Backbone as JSON, one array per atom type, in Angstrom:
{
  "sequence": "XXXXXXXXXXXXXXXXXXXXXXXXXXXXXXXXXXXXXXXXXXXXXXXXXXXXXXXXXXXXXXXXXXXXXXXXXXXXXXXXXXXXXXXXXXXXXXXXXXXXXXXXXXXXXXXXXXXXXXXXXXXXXXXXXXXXXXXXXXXXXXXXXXXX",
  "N": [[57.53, 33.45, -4.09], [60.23, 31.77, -5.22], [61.13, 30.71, -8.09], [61.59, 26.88, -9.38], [64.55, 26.1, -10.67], [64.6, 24.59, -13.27], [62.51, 25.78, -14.55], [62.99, 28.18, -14.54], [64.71, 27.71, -16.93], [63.12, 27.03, -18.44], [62.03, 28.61, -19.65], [63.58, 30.6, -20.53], [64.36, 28.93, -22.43], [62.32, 29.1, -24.25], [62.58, 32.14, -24.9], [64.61, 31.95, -26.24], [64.26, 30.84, -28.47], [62.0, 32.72, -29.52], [63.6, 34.75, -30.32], [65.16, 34.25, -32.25], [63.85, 34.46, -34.39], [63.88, 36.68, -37.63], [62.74, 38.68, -37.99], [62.81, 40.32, -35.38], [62.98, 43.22, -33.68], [66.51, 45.15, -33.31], [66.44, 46.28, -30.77], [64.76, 44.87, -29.22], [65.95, 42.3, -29.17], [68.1, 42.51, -27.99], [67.06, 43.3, -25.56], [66.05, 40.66, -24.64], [68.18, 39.13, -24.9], [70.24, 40.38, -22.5], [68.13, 40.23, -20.65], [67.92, 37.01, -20.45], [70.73, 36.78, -19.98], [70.88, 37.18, -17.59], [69.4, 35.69, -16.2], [69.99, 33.47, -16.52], [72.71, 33.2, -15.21], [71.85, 33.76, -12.61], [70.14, 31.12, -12.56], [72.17, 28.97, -12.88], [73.39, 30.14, -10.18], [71.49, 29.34, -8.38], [71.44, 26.28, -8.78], [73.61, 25.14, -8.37], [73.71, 25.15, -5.57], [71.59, 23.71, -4.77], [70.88, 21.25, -3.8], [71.98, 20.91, -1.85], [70.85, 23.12, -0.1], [68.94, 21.81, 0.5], [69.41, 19.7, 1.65], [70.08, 20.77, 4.05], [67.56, 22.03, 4.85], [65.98, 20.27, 5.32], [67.04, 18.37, 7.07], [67.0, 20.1, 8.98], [64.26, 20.49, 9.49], [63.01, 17.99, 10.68], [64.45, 17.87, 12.43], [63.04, 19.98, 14.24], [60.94, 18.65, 14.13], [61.31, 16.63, 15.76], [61.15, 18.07, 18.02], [58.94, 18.93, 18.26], [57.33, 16.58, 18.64], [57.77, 15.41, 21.01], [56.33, 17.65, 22.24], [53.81, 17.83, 21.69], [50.09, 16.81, 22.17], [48.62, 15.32, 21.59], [48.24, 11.76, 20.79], [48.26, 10.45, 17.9], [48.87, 12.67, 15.8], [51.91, 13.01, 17.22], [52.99, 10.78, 16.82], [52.98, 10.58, 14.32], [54.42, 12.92, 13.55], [57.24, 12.56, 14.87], [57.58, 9.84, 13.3], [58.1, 11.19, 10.82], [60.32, 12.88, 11.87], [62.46, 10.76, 11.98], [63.2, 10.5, 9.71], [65.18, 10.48, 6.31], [66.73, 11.64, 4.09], [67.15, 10.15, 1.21], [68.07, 10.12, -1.15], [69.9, 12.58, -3.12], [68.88, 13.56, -5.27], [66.9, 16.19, -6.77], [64.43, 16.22, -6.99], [63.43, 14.42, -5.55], [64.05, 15.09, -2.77], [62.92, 17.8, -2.77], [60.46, 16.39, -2.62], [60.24, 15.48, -0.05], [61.22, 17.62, 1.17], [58.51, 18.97, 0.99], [56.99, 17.62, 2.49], [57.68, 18.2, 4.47], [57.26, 20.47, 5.29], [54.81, 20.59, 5.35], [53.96, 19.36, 7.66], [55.32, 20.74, 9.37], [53.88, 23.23, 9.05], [51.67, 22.32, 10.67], [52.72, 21.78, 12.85], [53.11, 24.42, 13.91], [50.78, 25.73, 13.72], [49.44, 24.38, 15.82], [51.34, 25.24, 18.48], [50.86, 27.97, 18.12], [48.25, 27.88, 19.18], [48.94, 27.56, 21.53], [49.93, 28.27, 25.06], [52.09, 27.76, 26.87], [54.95, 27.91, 28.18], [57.06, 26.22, 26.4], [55.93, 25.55, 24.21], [56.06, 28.19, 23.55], [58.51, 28.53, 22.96], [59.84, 26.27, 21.41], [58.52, 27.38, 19.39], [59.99, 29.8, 18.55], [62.0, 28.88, 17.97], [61.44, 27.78, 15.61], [60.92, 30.28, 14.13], [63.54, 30.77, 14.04], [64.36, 28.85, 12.29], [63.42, 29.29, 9.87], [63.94, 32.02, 8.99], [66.66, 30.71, 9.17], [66.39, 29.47, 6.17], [65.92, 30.99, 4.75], [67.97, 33.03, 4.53], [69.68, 31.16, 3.5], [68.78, 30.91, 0.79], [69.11, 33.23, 0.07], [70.16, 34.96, -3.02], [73.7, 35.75, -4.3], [73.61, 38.42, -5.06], [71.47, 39.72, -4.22], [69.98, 42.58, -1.98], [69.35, 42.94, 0.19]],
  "CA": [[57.99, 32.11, -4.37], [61.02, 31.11, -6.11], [60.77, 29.88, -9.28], [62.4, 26.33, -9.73], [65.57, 26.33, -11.99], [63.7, 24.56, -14.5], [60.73, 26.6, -14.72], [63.66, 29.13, -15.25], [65.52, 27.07, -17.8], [62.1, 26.18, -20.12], [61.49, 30.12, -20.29], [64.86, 30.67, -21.26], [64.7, 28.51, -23.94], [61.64, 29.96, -25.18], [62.5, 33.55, -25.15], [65.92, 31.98, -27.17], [63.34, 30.25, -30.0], [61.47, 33.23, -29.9], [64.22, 35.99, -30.37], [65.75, 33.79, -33.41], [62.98, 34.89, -36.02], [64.53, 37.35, -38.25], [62.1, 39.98, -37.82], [62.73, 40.55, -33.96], [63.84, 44.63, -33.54], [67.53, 45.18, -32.85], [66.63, 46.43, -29.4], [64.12, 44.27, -27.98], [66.7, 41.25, -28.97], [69.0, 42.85, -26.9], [67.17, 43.68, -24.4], [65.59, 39.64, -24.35], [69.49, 38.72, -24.12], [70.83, 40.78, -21.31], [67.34, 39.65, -19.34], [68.54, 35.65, -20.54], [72.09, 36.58, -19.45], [70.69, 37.46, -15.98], [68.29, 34.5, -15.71], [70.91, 32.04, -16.56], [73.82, 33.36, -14.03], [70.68, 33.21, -11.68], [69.94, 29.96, -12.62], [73.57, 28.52, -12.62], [73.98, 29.76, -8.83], [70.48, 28.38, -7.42], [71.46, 25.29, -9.52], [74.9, 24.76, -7.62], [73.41, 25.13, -4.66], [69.81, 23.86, -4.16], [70.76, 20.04, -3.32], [72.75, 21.38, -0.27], [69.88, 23.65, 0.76], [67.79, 21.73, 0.67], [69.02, 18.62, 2.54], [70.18, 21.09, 5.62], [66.7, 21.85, 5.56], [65.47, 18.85, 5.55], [67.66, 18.15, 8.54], [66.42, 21.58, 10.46], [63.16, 20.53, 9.76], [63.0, 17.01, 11.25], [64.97, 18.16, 14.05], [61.8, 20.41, 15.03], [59.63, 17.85, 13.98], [61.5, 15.63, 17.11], [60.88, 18.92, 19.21], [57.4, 18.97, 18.23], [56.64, 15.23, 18.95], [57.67, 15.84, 22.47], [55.78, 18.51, 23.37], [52.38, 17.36, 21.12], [49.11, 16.35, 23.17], [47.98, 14.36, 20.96], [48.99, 10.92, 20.2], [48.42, 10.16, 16.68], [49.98, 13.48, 15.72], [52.6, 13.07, 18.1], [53.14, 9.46, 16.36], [53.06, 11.22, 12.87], [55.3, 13.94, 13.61], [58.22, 11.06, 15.37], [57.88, 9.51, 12.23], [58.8, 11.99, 9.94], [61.63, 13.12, 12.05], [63.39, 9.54, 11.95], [63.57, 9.8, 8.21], [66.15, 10.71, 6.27], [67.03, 11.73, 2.37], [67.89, 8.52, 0.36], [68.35, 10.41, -2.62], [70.11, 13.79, -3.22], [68.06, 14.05, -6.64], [66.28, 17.68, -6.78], [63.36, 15.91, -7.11], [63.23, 13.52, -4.23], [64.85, 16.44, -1.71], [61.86, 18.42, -2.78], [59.28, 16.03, -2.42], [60.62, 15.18, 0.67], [60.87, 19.04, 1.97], [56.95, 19.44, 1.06], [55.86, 16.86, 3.2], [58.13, 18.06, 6.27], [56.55, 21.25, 5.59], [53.48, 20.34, 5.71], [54.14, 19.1, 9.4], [55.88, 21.69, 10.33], [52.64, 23.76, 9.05], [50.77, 21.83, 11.7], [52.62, 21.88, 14.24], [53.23, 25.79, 14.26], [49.39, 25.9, 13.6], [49.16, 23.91, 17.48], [51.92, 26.1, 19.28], [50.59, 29.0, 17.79], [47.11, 28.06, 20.04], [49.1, 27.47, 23.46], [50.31, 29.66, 25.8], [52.98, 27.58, 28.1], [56.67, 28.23, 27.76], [57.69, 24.9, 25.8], [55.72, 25.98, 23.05], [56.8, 29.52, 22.99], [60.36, 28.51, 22.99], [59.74, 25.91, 19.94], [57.92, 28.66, 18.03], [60.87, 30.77, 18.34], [62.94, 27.85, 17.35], [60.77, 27.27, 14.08], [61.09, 31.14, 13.25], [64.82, 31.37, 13.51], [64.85, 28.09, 11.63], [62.53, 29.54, 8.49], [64.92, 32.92, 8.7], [68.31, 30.68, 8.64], [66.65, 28.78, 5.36], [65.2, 32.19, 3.45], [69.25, 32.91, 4.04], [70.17, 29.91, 2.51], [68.16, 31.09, -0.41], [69.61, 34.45, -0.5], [71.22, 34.91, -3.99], [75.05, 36.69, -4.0], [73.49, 39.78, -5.9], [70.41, 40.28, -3.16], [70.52, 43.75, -1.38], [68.89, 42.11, 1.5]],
  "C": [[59.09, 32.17, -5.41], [60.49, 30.06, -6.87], [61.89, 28.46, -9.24], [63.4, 26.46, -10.91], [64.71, 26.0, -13.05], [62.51, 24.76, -15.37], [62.04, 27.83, -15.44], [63.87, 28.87, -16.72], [64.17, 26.6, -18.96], [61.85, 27.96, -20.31], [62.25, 30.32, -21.03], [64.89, 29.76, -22.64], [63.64, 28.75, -24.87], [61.47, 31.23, -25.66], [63.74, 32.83, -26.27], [65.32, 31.52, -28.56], [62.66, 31.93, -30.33], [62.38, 34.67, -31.03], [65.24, 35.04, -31.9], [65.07, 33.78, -34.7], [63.78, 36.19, -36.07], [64.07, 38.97, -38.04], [61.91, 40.8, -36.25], [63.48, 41.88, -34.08], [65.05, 44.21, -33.17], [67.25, 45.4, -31.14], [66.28, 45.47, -28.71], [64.96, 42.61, -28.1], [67.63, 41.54, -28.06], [68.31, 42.82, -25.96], [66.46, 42.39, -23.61], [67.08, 39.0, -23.72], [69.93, 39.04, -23.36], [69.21, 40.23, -20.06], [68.23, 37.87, -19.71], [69.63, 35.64, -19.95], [71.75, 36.47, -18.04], [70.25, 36.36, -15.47], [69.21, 33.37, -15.75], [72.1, 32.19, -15.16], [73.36, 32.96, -12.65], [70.29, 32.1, -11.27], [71.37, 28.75, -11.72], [73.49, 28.57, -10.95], [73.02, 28.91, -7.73], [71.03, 26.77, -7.76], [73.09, 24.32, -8.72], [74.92, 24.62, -6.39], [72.2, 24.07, -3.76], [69.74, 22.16, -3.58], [71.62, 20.14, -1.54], [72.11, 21.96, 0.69], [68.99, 22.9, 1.31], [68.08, 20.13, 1.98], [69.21, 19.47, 4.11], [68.81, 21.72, 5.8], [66.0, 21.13, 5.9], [65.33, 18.44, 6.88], [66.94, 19.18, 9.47], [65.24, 21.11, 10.81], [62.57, 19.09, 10.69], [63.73, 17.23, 12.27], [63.72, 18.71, 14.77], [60.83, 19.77, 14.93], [59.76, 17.11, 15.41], [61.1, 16.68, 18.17], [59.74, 19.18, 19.36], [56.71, 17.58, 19.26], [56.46, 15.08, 20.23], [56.96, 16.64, 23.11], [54.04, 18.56, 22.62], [51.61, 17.02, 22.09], [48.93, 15.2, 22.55], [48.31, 13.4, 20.32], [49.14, 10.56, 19.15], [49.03, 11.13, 15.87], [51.71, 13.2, 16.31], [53.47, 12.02, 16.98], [53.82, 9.99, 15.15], [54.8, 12.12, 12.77], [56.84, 13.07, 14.01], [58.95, 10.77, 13.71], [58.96, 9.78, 11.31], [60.3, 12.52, 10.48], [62.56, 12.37, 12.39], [63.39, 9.46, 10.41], [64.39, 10.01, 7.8], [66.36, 10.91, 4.6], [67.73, 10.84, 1.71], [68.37, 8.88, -0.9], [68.82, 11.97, -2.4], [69.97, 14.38, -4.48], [67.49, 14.78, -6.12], [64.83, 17.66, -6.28], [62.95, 15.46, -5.65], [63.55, 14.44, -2.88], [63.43, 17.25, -1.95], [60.39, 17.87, -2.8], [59.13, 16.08, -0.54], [60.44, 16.8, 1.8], [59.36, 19.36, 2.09], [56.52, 19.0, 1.65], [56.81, 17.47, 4.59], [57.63, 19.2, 6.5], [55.24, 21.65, 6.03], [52.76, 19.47, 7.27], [54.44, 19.94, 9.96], [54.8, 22.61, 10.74], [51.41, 23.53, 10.25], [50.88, 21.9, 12.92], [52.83, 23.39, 14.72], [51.76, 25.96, 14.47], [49.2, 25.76, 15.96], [49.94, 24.87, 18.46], [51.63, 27.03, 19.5], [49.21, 29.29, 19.44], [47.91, 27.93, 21.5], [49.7, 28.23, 23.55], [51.3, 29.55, 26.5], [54.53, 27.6, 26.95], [57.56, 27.19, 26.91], [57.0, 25.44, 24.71], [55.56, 26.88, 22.92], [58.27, 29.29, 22.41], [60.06, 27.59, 21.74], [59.11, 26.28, 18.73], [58.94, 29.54, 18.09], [62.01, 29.77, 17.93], [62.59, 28.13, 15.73], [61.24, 28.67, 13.73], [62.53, 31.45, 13.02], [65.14, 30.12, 12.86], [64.13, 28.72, 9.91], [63.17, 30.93, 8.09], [66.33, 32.03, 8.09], [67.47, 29.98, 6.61], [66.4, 30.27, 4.0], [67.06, 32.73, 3.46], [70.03, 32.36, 3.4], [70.24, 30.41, 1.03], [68.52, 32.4, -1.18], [70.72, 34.44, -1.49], [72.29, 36.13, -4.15], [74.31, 38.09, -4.28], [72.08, 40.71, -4.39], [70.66, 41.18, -2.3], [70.21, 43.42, -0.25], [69.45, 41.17, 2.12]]
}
């Protein structure tokens, strides 16, 4: 799991309180600042990014939610799943984009769960949808420096 920026950004400012008592070794201040230098550059590029990621997944994911709804048995699912993929991000706050991603995940979770159990060719083909959609977003996420 990726850490949110600001899970980054409250460490960071407690390794910077911590490393400002007087009695901190020469080395291990250094060697708190070159990790801080890293964590911040780190920070910075998720931080420039993560409202962009997150609404094209948003979008990916309510697209397969409409490919789900169609090929669901079950109507109150079916209903559910619809729903969610007529919605749409009203806000491109961090916050709201990520509340917003947890709950489409947590459909998506369901409906891979159902495809997973059948066997006919409509829900093979939208389980191979979902996995090259959960590859393009872990690309998304890939930061410049990643050897991978």
């Amino acid at each position: 799991m990726t850490p949110a920026v600001s899970q980054v950004l409250a460490d960071l400012a407690g390794r910077v309180a911590r490393n400002a008592a007087p009695n901190i070794p020469a080395a291990d201040r250094a060697g708190e600042l070159g990790l801080s230098a890293l964590l911040l550059g780190l920070a910075a590029e998720m931080w420039d990014g993560a409202a962009e990621i997150l609404a094209q997944e948003n979008a990916d994911l309510r697209a397969l939610l409409a490919a789900g709804a169609k090929v669901w048995g079950e109507d109150t699912r079916r209903r559910w799943l619809d729903a969610l993929s007529q919605g749409r991000d009203e806000s491109l706050r961090l916050s709201a984009l990520q509340s917003a991603n947890g709950e489409l995940k947590v459909a998506l979770i369901a409906l891979h769960a159902e495809l997973e159990r059948r066997d006919d060719p409509e829900a093979r083909a939208l389980e191979s949808q979902i996995w090259r959609a959960l590859v393009a977003a872990s690309d998304r996420r890939r930061l410049s420096g990643s050897p991978v």
